[in-house]
PDB file of N, CA and C in Angstrom:
ATOM      1  N   MET A   4     -22.371 -45.901 -31.045  1.00  0.00           N
ATOM      2  CA  MET A   4     -23.713 -46.096 -31.392  1.00  0.00           C
ATOM      3  C   MET A   4     -24.522 -45.280 -30.679  1.00  0.00           C
ATOM      4  N   PRO A   5     -25.774 -44.540 -31.324  1.00  0.00           N
ATOM      5  CA  PRO A   5     -26.571 -43.506 -30.605  1.00  0.00           C
ATOM      6  C   PRO A   5     -27.268 -44.434 -29.621  1.00  0.00           C
ATOM      7  N   GLU A   6     -27.574 -43.360 -28.557  1.00  0.00           N
ATOM      8  CA  GLU A   6     -28.212 -43.868 -27.305  1.00  0.00           C
ATOM      9  C   GLU A   6     -29.852 -44.500 -27.788  1.00  0.00           C
ATOM     10  N   LEU A   7     -30.113 -45.467 -26.880  1.00  0.00           N
ATOM     11  CA  LEU A   7     -31.489 -45.918 -27.267  1.00  0.00           C
ATOM     12  C   LEU A   7     -32.304 -44.978 -26.177  1.00  0.00           C
ATOM     13  N   VAL A   8     -33.434 -44.552 -26.782  1.00  0.00           N
ATOM     14  CA  VAL A   8     -34.256 -43.839 -25.580  1.00  0.00           C
ATOM     15  C   VAL A   8     -35.887 -44.111 -25.883  1.00  0.00           C
ATOM     16  N   ARG A   9     -36.712 -43.840 -24.844  1.00  0.00           N
ATOM     17  CA  ARG A   9     -37.973 -43.812 -24.909  1.00  0.00           C
ATOM     18  C   ARG A   9     -38.375 -42.420 -24.980  1.00  0.00           C
ATOM     19  N   ILE A  10     -39.315 -41.900 -25.617  1.00  0.00           N
ATOM     20  CA  ILE A  10     -39.824 -40.591 -25.695  1.00  0.00           C
ATOM     21  C   ILE A  10     -41.354 -40.519 -25.314  1.00  0.00           C
ATOM     22  N   GLU A  11     -41.596 -39.779 -24.303  1.00  0.00           N
ATOM     23  CA  GLU A  11     -43.148 -39.614 -24.471  1.00  0.00           C
ATOM     24  C   GLU A  11     -43.285 -37.836 -24.801  1.00  0.00           C
ATOM     25  N   TRP A  12     -44.266 -37.702 -25.600  1.00  0.00           N
ATOM     26  CA  TRP A  12     -44.569 -36.468 -26.261  1.00  0.00           C
ATOM     27  C   TRP A  12     -46.021 -36.373 -26.444  1.00  0.00           C
ATOM     28  N   VAL A  13     -46.558 -35.075 -26.996  1.00  0.00           N
ATOM     29  CA  VAL A  13     -48.000 -34.624 -27.157  1.00  0.00           C
ATOM     30  C   VAL A  13     -48.077 -34.491 -28.703  1.00  0.00           C
ATOM     31  N   ASP A  14     -49.231 -34.741 -29.014  1.00  0.00           N
ATOM     32  CA  ASP A  14     -49.214 -34.493 -30.566  1.00  0.00           C
ATOM     33  C   ASP A  14     -50.576 -34.041 -30.952  1.00  0.00           C
ATOM     34  N   SER A  15     -50.822 -32.984 -31.753  1.00  0.00           N
ATOM     35  CA  SER A  15     -52.264 -32.372 -32.004  1.00  0.00           C
ATOM     36  C   SER A  15     -53.010 -33.513 -32.812  1.00  0.00           C
ATOM     37  N   GLY A  16     -54.476 -33.644 -32.525  1.00  0.00           N
ATOM     38  CA  GLY A  16     -55.514 -34.624 -32.868  1.00  0.00           C
ATOM     39  C   GLY A  16     -55.764 -34.230 -34.403  1.00  0.00           C
ATOM     40  N   GLN A  17     -56.213 -35.452 -34.893  1.00  0.00           N
ATOM     41  CA  GLN A  17     -56.410 -35.332 -36.465  1.00  0.00           C
ATOM     42  C   GLN A  17     -57.578 -34.358 -36.649  1.00  0.00           C
ATOM     43  N   PRO A  18     -57.449 -33.692 -37.660  1.00  0.00           N
ATOM     44  CA  PRO A  18     -58.687 -32.860 -37.986  1.00  0.00           C
ATOM     45  C   PRO A  18     -59.893 -33.537 -38.280  1.00  0.00           C
ATOM     46  N   ILE A  19     -60.873 -32.746 -37.821  1.00  0.00           N
ATOM     47  CA  ILE A  19     -62.453 -33.336 -37.905  1.00  0.00           C
ATOM     48  C   ILE A  19     -63.020 -32.934 -39.078  1.00  0.00           C
ATOM     49  N   PRO A  20     -63.133 -33.785 -40.161  1.00  0.00           N
ATOM     50  CA  PRO A  20     -63.828 -33.130 -41.480  1.00  0.00           C
ATOM     51  C   PRO A  20     -65.210 -32.494 -41.367  1.00  0.00           C
ATOM     52  N   GLY A  21     -65.207 -31.798 -42.594  1.00  0.00           N
ATOM     53  CA  GLY A  21     -66.575 -30.983 -42.633  1.00  0.00           C
ATOM     54  C   GLY A  21     -66.809 -29.789 -41.457  1.00  0.00           C
ATOM     55  N   TRP A  22     -67.830 -29.136 -41.982  1.00  0.00           N
ATOM     56  CA  TRP A  22     -68.209 -27.992 -40.955  1.00  0.00           C
ATOM     57  C   TRP A  22     -68.581 -28.312 -39.808  1.00  0.00           C
ATOM     58  N   GLN A  23     -68.446 -27.484 -38.573  1.00  0.00           N
ATOM     59  CA  GLN A  23     -69.349 -28.028 -37.334  1.00  0.00           C
ATOM     60  C   GLN A  23     -69.875 -26.659 -36.939  1.00  0.00           C
ATOM     61  N   TRP A  24     -70.968 -26.520 -36.299  1.00  0.00           N
ATOM     62  CA  TRP A  24     -71.676 -25.180 -35.432  1.00  0.00           C
ATOM     63  C   TRP A  24     -70.485 -25.033 -34.443  1.00  0.00           C
ATOM     64  N   LEU A  25     -70.191 -24.066 -34.252  1.00  0.00           N
ATOM     65  CA  LEU A  25     -69.386 -23.587 -32.835  1.00  0.00           C
ATOM     66  C   LEU A  25     -69.912 -24.151 -31.607  1.00  0.00           C
ATOM     67  N   SER A  26     -71.145 -23.805 -31.352  1.00  0.00           N
ATOM     68  CA  SER A  26     -71.908 -24.124 -30.383  1.00  0.00           C
ATOM     69  C   SER A  26     -72.096 -25.517 -30.093  1.00  0.00           C
ATOM     70  N   GLU A  27     -71.696 -26.420 -30.856  1.00  0.00           N
ATOM     71  CA  GLU A  27     -71.551 -27.907 -30.759  1.00  0.00           C
ATOM     72  C   GLU A  27     -70.442 -28.639 -30.793  1.00  0.00           C
ATOM     73  N   VAL A  28     -69.098 -27.865 -30.941  1.00  0.00           N
ATOM     74  CA  VAL A  28     -67.881 -28.240 -30.715  1.00  0.00           C
ATOM     75  C   VAL A  28     -67.544 -28.741 -29.459  1.00  0.00           C
ATOM     76  N   GLN A  29     -67.161 -30.072 -29.204  1.00  0.00           N
ATOM     77  CA  GLN A  29     -66.801 -30.280 -27.996  1.00  0.00           C
ATOM     78  C   GLN A  29     -65.155 -30.370 -27.564  1.00  0.00           C
ATOM     79  N   ALA A  30     -64.862 -30.304 -26.291  1.00  0.00           N
ATOM     80  CA  ALA A  30     -63.652 -30.066 -25.941  1.00  0.00           C
ATOM     81  C   ALA A  30     -62.886 -31.217 -26.494  1.00  0.00           C
ATOM     82  N   ARG A  31     -61.463 -30.996 -26.710  1.00  0.00           N
ATOM     83  CA  ARG A  31     -60.583 -31.586 -27.343  1.00  0.00           C
ATOM     84  C   ARG A  31     -59.429 -31.747 -26.609  1.00  0.00           C
ATOM     85  N   SER A  32     -58.564 -32.641 -26.592  1.00  0.00           N
ATOM     86  CA  SER A  32     -57.080 -32.640 -25.768  1.00  0.00           C
ATOM     87  C   SER A  32     -55.921 -33.225 -26.702  1.00  0.00           C
ATOM     88  N   ALA A  33     -54.634 -32.694 -26.456  1.00  0.00           N
ATOM     89  CA  ALA A  33     -53.888 -33.225 -27.301  1.00  0.00           C
ATOM     90  C   ALA A  33     -53.574 -34.787 -27.032  1.00  0.00           C
ATOM     91  N   HIS A  34     -53.078 -35.433 -27.812  1.00  0.00           N
ATOM     92  CA  HIS A  34     -52.736 -36.851 -27.884  1.00  0.00           C
ATOM     93  C   HIS A  34     -51.374 -37.315 -27.362  1.00  0.00           C
ATOM     94  N   LYS A  35     -51.250 -38.359 -26.060  1.00  0.00           N
ATOM     95  CA  LYS A  35     -50.266 -38.879 -25.446  1.00  0.00           C
ATOM     96  C   LYS A  35     -49.688 -39.805 -26.473  1.00  0.00           C
ATOM     97  N   CYS A  36     -48.309 -39.567 -26.707  1.00  0.00           N
ATOM     98  CA  CYS A  36     -47.620 -40.431 -27.486  1.00  0.00           C
ATOM     99  C   CYS A  36     -46.225 -40.940 -26.845  1.00  0.00           C
ATOM    100  N   VAL A  37     -45.991 -42.140 -27.419  1.00  0.00           N
ATOM    101  CA  VAL A  37     -44.504 -42.699 -26.879  1.00  0.00           C
ATOM    102  C   VAL A  37     -43.997 -43.436 -28.151  1.00  0.00           C
ATOM    103  N   SER A  38     -42.583 -42.934 -28.079  1.00  0.00           N
ATOM    104  CA  SER A  38     -41.823 -43.378 -29.151  1.00  0.00           C
ATOM    105  C   SER A  38     -40.526 -43.988 -28.574  1.00  0.00           C
ATOM    106  N   VAL A  39     -40.051 -45.078 -29.219  1.00  0.00           N
ATOM    107  CA  VAL A  39     -38.732 -45.709 -28.926  1.00  0.00           C
ATOM    108  C   VAL A  39     -37.776 -45.923 -30.130  1.00  0.00           C
ATOM    109  N   GLY A  40     -36.436 -45.634 -29.687  1.00  0.00           N
ATOM    110  CA  GLY A  40     -35.453 -45.476 -31.037  1.00  0.00           C
ATOM    111  C   GLY A  40     -34.206 -45.243 -30.600  1.00  0.00           C
ATOM    112  N   PHE A  41     -33.083 -45.092 -31.465  1.00  0.00           N
ATOM    113  CA  PHE A  41     -32.191 -44.637 -31.531  1.00  0.00           C
ATOM    114  C   PHE A  41     -31.869 -43.134 -31.647  1.00  0.00           C
ATOM    115  N   LEU A  42     -31.448 -42.415 -30.715  1.00  0.00           N
ATOM    116  CA  LEU A  42     -31.755 -41.007 -30.614  1.00  0.00           C
ATOM    117  C   LEU A  42     -30.304 -40.525 -31.531  1.00  0.00           C
ATOM    118  N   VAL A  43     -30.600 -40.076 -32.885  1.00  0.00           N
ATOM    119  CA  VAL A  43     -29.570 -39.608 -33.933  1.00  0.00           C
ATOM    120  C   VAL A  43     -29.582 -38.474 -33.919  1.00  0.00           C
ATOM    121  N   GLN A  44     -29.969 -37.584 -33.449  1.00  0.00           N
ATOM    122  CA  GLN A  44     -30.266 -36.091 -33.592  1.00  0.00           C
ATOM    123  C   GLN A  44     -30.789 -35.719 -32.299  1.00  0.00           C
ATOM    124  N   ASP A  45     -30.172 -34.689 -31.548  1.00  0.00           N
ATOM    125  CA  ASP A  45     -30.531 -34.113 -30.303  1.00  0.00           C
ATOM    126  C   ASP A  45     -30.015 -32.651 -30.292  1.00  0.00           C
ATOM    127  N   ASP A  46     -31.078 -31.865 -30.277  1.00  0.00           N
ATOM    128  CA  ASP A  46     -30.838 -30.576 -30.400  1.00  0.00           C
ATOM    129  C   ASP A  46     -31.896 -29.604 -29.749  1.00  0.00           C
ATOM    130  N   GLU A  47     -31.893 -28.199 -29.837  1.00  0.00           N
ATOM    131  CA  GLU A  47     -32.788 -27.320 -29.089  1.00  0.00           C
ATOM    132  C   GLU A  47     -34.212 -27.634 -29.832  1.00  0.00           C
ATOM    133  N   GLN A  48     -34.253 -28.039 -30.913  1.00  0.00           N
ATOM    134  CA  GLN A  48     -35.683 -27.865 -31.999  1.00  0.00           C
ATOM    135  C   GLN A  48     -36.112 -29.125 -31.942  1.00  0.00           C
ATOM    136  N   THR A  49     -35.184 -30.411 -32.183  1.00  0.00           N
ATOM    137  CA  THR A  49     -35.910 -31.672 -32.399  1.00  0.00           C
ATOM    138  C   THR A  49     -34.997 -32.637 -31.922  1.00  0.00           C
ATOM    139  N   LYS A  50     -35.678 -33.814 -31.831  1.00  0.00           N
ATOM    140  CA  LYS A  50     -35.137 -35.164 -31.429  1.00  0.00           C
ATOM    141  C   LYS A  50     -35.320 -36.255 -32.561  1.00  0.00           C
ATOM    142  N   VAL A  51     -34.680 -36.713 -33.224  1.00  0.00           N
ATOM    143  CA  VAL A  51     -34.711 -37.672 -34.224  1.00  0.00           C
ATOM    144  C   VAL A  51     -34.557 -39.058 -33.761  1.00  0.00           C
ATOM    145  N   LEU A  52     -35.501 -39.966 -34.065  1.00  0.00           N
ATOM    146  CA  LEU A  52     -35.312 -41.225 -33.429  1.00  0.00           C
ATOM    147  C   LEU A  52     -35.121 -42.300 -34.773  1.00  0.00           C
ATOM    148  N   ALA A  53     -34.242 -43.364 -34.782  1.00  0.00           N
ATOM    149  CA  ALA A  53     -34.163 -44.312 -35.655  1.00  0.00           C
ATOM    150  C   ALA A  53     -34.383 -45.522 -35.128  1.00  0.00           C
ATOM    151  N   PRO A  54     -35.537 -46.299 -35.702  1.00  0.00           N
ATOM    152  CA  PRO A  54     -35.650 -47.518 -35.238  1.00  0.00           C
ATOM    153  C   PRO A  54     -34.820 -48.628 -35.796  1.00  0.00           C
ATOM    154  N   ASN A  55     -34.200 -48.303 -36.713  1.00  0.00           N
ATOM    155  CA  ASN A  55     -33.158 -49.214 -37.427  1.00  0.00           C
ATOM    156  C   ASN A  55     -31.957 -48.626 -37.767  1.00  0.00           C
ATOM    157  N   LEU A  56     -30.757 -49.434 -37.411  1.00  0.00           N
ATOM    158  CA  LEU A  56     -29.421 -49.165 -37.591  1.00  0.00           C
ATOM    159  C   LEU A  56     -28.937 -50.143 -38.482  1.00  0.00           C
ATOM    160  N   SER A  57     -27.807 -49.741 -39.151  1.00  0.00           N
ATOM    161  CA  SER A  57     -27.076 -50.785 -39.915  1.00  0.00           C
ATOM    162  C   SER A  57     -25.578 -50.367 -40.128  1.00  0.00           C
ATOM    163  N   ALA A  58     -24.956 -51.603 -40.196  1.00  0.00           N
ATOM    164  CA  ALA A  58     -23.502 -51.392 -40.303  1.00  0.00           C
ATOM    165  C   ALA A  58     -23.138 -51.913 -42.070  1.00  0.00           C
ATOM    166  N   SER A  59     -22.937 -51.147 -42.784  1.00  0.00           N
ATOM    167  CA  SER A  59     -22.882 -51.347 -43.965  1.00  0.00           C
ATOM    168  C   SER A  59     -21.569 -52.328 -44.602  1.00  0.00           C
ATOM    169  N   ASN A  60     -20.574 -52.033 -43.551  1.00  0.00           N
ATOM    170  CA  ASN A  60     -19.377 -53.064 -43.671  1.00  0.00           C
ATOM    171  C   ASN A  60     -19.482 -54.294 -43.141  1.00  0.00           C
ATOM    172  N   GLY A  61     -20.578 -54.630 -42.642  1.00  0.00           N
ATOM    173  CA  GLY A  61     -20.842 -56.031 -41.882  1.00  0.00           C
ATOM    174  C   GLY A  61     -20.181 -56.129 -40.570  1.00  0.00           C
ATOM    175  N   ALA A  62     -19.409 -55.218 -40.061  1.00  0.00           N
ATOM    176  CA  ALA A  62     -18.944 -55.187 -38.711  1.00  0.00           C
ATOM    177  C   ALA A  62     -20.034 -54.447 -37.748  1.00  0.00           C
ATOM    178  N   GLU A  63     -19.621 -53.781 -36.892  1.00  0.00           N
ATOM    179  CA  GLU A  63     -20.272 -53.278 -35.898  1.00  0.00           C
ATOM    180  C   GLU A  63     -19.912 -51.549 -35.667  1.00  0.00           C
ATOM    181  N   ASP A  64     -19.731 -51.081 -37.070  1.00  0.00           N
ATOM    182  CA  ASP A  64     -19.700 -49.759 -37.371  1.00  0.00           C
ATOM    183  C   ASP A  64     -21.002 -49.248 -37.802  1.00  0.00           C
ATOM    184  N   TRP A  65     -21.773 -49.131 -36.751  1.00  0.00           N
ATOM    185  CA  TRP A  65     -23.358 -48.350 -37.337  1.00  0.00           C
ATOM    186  C   TRP A  65     -23.035 -47.127 -37.814  1.00  0.00           C
ATOM    187  N   ASP A  66     -23.402 -47.174 -39.507  1.00  0.00           N
ATOM    188  CA  ASP A  66     -23.343 -46.029 -40.317  1.00  0.00           C
ATOM    189  C   ASP A  66     -24.405 -45.551 -41.055  1.00  0.00           C
ATOM    190  N   GLN A  67     -25.634 -46.314 -40.849  1.00  0.00           N
ATOM    191  CA  GLN A  67     -26.744 -45.801 -41.500  1.00  0.00           C
ATOM    192  C   GLN A  67     -27.848 -46.125 -40.705  1.00  0.00           C
ATOM    193  N   ALA A  68     -28.984 -45.707 -41.011  1.00  0.00           N
ATOM    194  CA  ALA A  68     -30.345 -45.487 -40.289  1.00  0.00           C
ATOM    195  C   ALA A  68     -31.459 -45.541 -41.134  1.00  0.00           C
ATOM    196  N   SER A  69     -32.449 -45.778 -40.937  1.00  0.00           N
ATOM    197  CA  SER A  69     -33.541 -46.049 -41.574  1.00  0.00           C
ATOM    198  C   SER A  69     -34.978 -45.808 -40.666  1.00  0.00           C
ATOM    199  N   GLY A  70     -36.022 -45.141 -41.240  1.00  0.00           N
ATOM    200  CA  GLY A  70     -37.214 -44.824 -40.558  1.00  0.00           C
ATOM    201  C   GLY A  70     -37.117 -43.831 -39.598  1.00  0.00           C
ATOM    202  N   LEU A  71     -36.469 -42.819 -40.144  1.00  0.00           N
ATOM    203  CA  LEU A  71     -36.104 -41.819 -39.156  1.00  0.00           C
ATOM    204  C   LEU A  71     -37.330 -40.843 -38.940  1.00  0.00           C
ATOM    205  N   PHE A  72     -37.563 -40.677 -37.750  1.00  0.00           N
ATOM    206  CA  PHE A  72     -38.935 -39.995 -37.182  1.00  0.00           C
ATOM    207  C   PHE A  72     -38.395 -38.650 -36.326  1.00  0.00           C
ATOM    208  N   THR A  73     -38.876 -37.772 -36.542  1.00  0.00           N
ATOM    209  CA  THR A  73     -38.818 -36.123 -35.729  1.00  0.00           C
ATOM    210  C   THR A  73     -39.724 -35.892 -34.964  1.00  0.00           C
ATOM    211  N   ILE A  74     -39.218 -35.697 -33.506  1.00  0.00           N
ATOM    212  CA  ILE A  74     -40.307 -35.243 -32.521  1.00  0.00           C
ATOM    213  C   ILE A  74     -39.646 -33.776 -32.361  1.00  0.00           C
ATOM    214  N   PRO A  75     -40.537 -32.945 -32.454  1.00  0.00           N
ATOM    215  CA  PRO A  75     -40.356 -31.289 -31.779  1.00  0.00           C
ATOM    216  C   PRO A  75     -40.051 -31.566 -30.375  1.00  0.00           C
ATOM    217  N   THR A  76     -38.913 -30.731 -29.842  1.00  0.00           N
ATOM    218  CA  THR A  76     -38.258 -30.810 -28.403  1.00  0.00           C
ATOM    219  C   THR A  76     -39.401 -30.121 -27.666  1.00  0.00           C
ATOM    220  N   VAL A  77     -40.155 -29.293 -27.884  1.00  0.00           N
ATOM    221  CA  VAL A  77     -40.896 -28.580 -27.229  1.00  0.00           C
ATOM    222  C   VAL A  77     -42.387 -29.416 -26.914  1.00  0.00           C
ATOM    223  N   ALA A  78     -42.604 -30.680 -27.713  1.00  0.00           N
ATOM    224  CA  ALA A  78     -43.781 -31.552 -27.560  1.00  0.00           C
ATOM    225  C   ALA A  78     -43.326 -32.889 -26.671  1.00  0.00           C
ATOM    226  N   ILE A  79     -42.008 -32.829 -25.886  1.00  0.00           N
ATOM    227  CA  ILE A  79     -41.579 -33.976 -25.305  1.00  0.00           C
ATOM    228  C   ILE A  79     -42.044 -33.442 -23.671  1.00  0.00           C
ATOM    229  N   THR A  80     -42.500 -34.775 -23.234  1.00  0.00           N
ATOM    230  CA  THR A  80     -42.625 -34.441 -21.957  1.00  0.00           C
ATOM    231  C   THR A  80     -41.817 -35.273 -21.115  1.00  0.00           C
ATOM    232  N   LYS A  81     -41.082 -36.259 -21.377  1.00  0.00           N
ATOM    233  CA  LYS A  81     -40.215 -37.236 -21.029  1.00  0.00           C
ATOM    234  C   LYS A  81     -39.331 -37.965 -21.852  1.00  0.00           C
ATOM    235  N   ILE A  82     -37.833 -38.094 -21.434  1.00  0.00           N
ATOM    236  CA  ILE A  82     -37.001 -38.829 -22.116  1.00  0.00           C
ATOM    237  C   ILE A  82     -36.387 -39.777 -21.151  1.00  0.00           C
ATOM    238  N   GLU A  83     -36.328 -41.033 -21.567  1.00  0.00           N
ATOM    239  CA  GLU A  83     -35.676 -42.223 -20.647  1.00  0.00           C
ATOM    240  C   GLU A  83     -34.794 -42.741 -21.498  1.00  0.00           C
ATOM    241  N   LYS A  84     -33.424 -42.919 -20.903  1.00  0.00           N
ATOM    242  CA  LYS A  84     -32.274 -43.936 -21.509  1.00  0.00           C
ATOM    243  C   LYS A  84     -32.621 -45.336 -21.073  1.00  0.00           C
ATOM    244  N   LEU A  85     -32.358 -46.093 -22.360  1.00  0.00           N
ATOM    245  CA  LEU A  85     -32.791 -47.566 -22.253  1.00  0.00           C
ATOM    246  C   LEU A  85     -31.435 -48.143 -22.434  1.00  0.00           C
ATOM    247  N   THR A  86     -31.385 -49.528 -21.783  1.00  0.00           N
ATOM    248  CA  THR A  86     -30.063 -50.052 -22.250  1.00  0.00           C
ATOM    249  C   THR A  86     -29.964 -50.818 -23.616  1.00  0.00           C
ATOM    250  N   SER A  87     -29.240 -50.862 -24.101  1.00  0.00           N
ATOM    251  CA  SER A  87     -29.224 -51.411 -25.358  1.00  0.00           C
ATOM    252  C   SER A  87     -28.549 -53.001 -25.116  1.00  0.00           C
ATOM    253  N   ALA A  88     -29.193 -54.053 -25.850  1.00  0.00           N
ATOM    254  CA  ALA A  88     -28.566 -55.404 -25.849  1.00  0.00           C
ATOM    255  C   ALA A  88     -27.620 -55.499 -26.869  1.00  0.00           C
ATOM    256  N   LEU A  89     -26.998 -54.675 -27.576  1.00  0.00           N
ATOM    257  CA  LEU A  89     -26.126 -54.753 -28.866  1.00  0.00           C
ATOM    258  C   LEU A  89     -24.979 -54.788 -28.282  1.00  0.00           C
TER     259      LEU A  89
END
């Protein structure tokens, strides 16, 4: 079974619609985010989390995942391994 992890990461802010005068643009910062899931891909470019695992044969052979979520490795500030109750 893939490791269960908690990842803290930063993301860009949502675009502000419409035109703005440059003299009126206020300072903005990245958004702090946190995600929890099973780490199904872990490489230099990306970490992919799956919140859901399934065993298609009904046993404990976890062979499917749904809800895959990709986080760029460069955006990650912290990874914490969690204990799985499975």
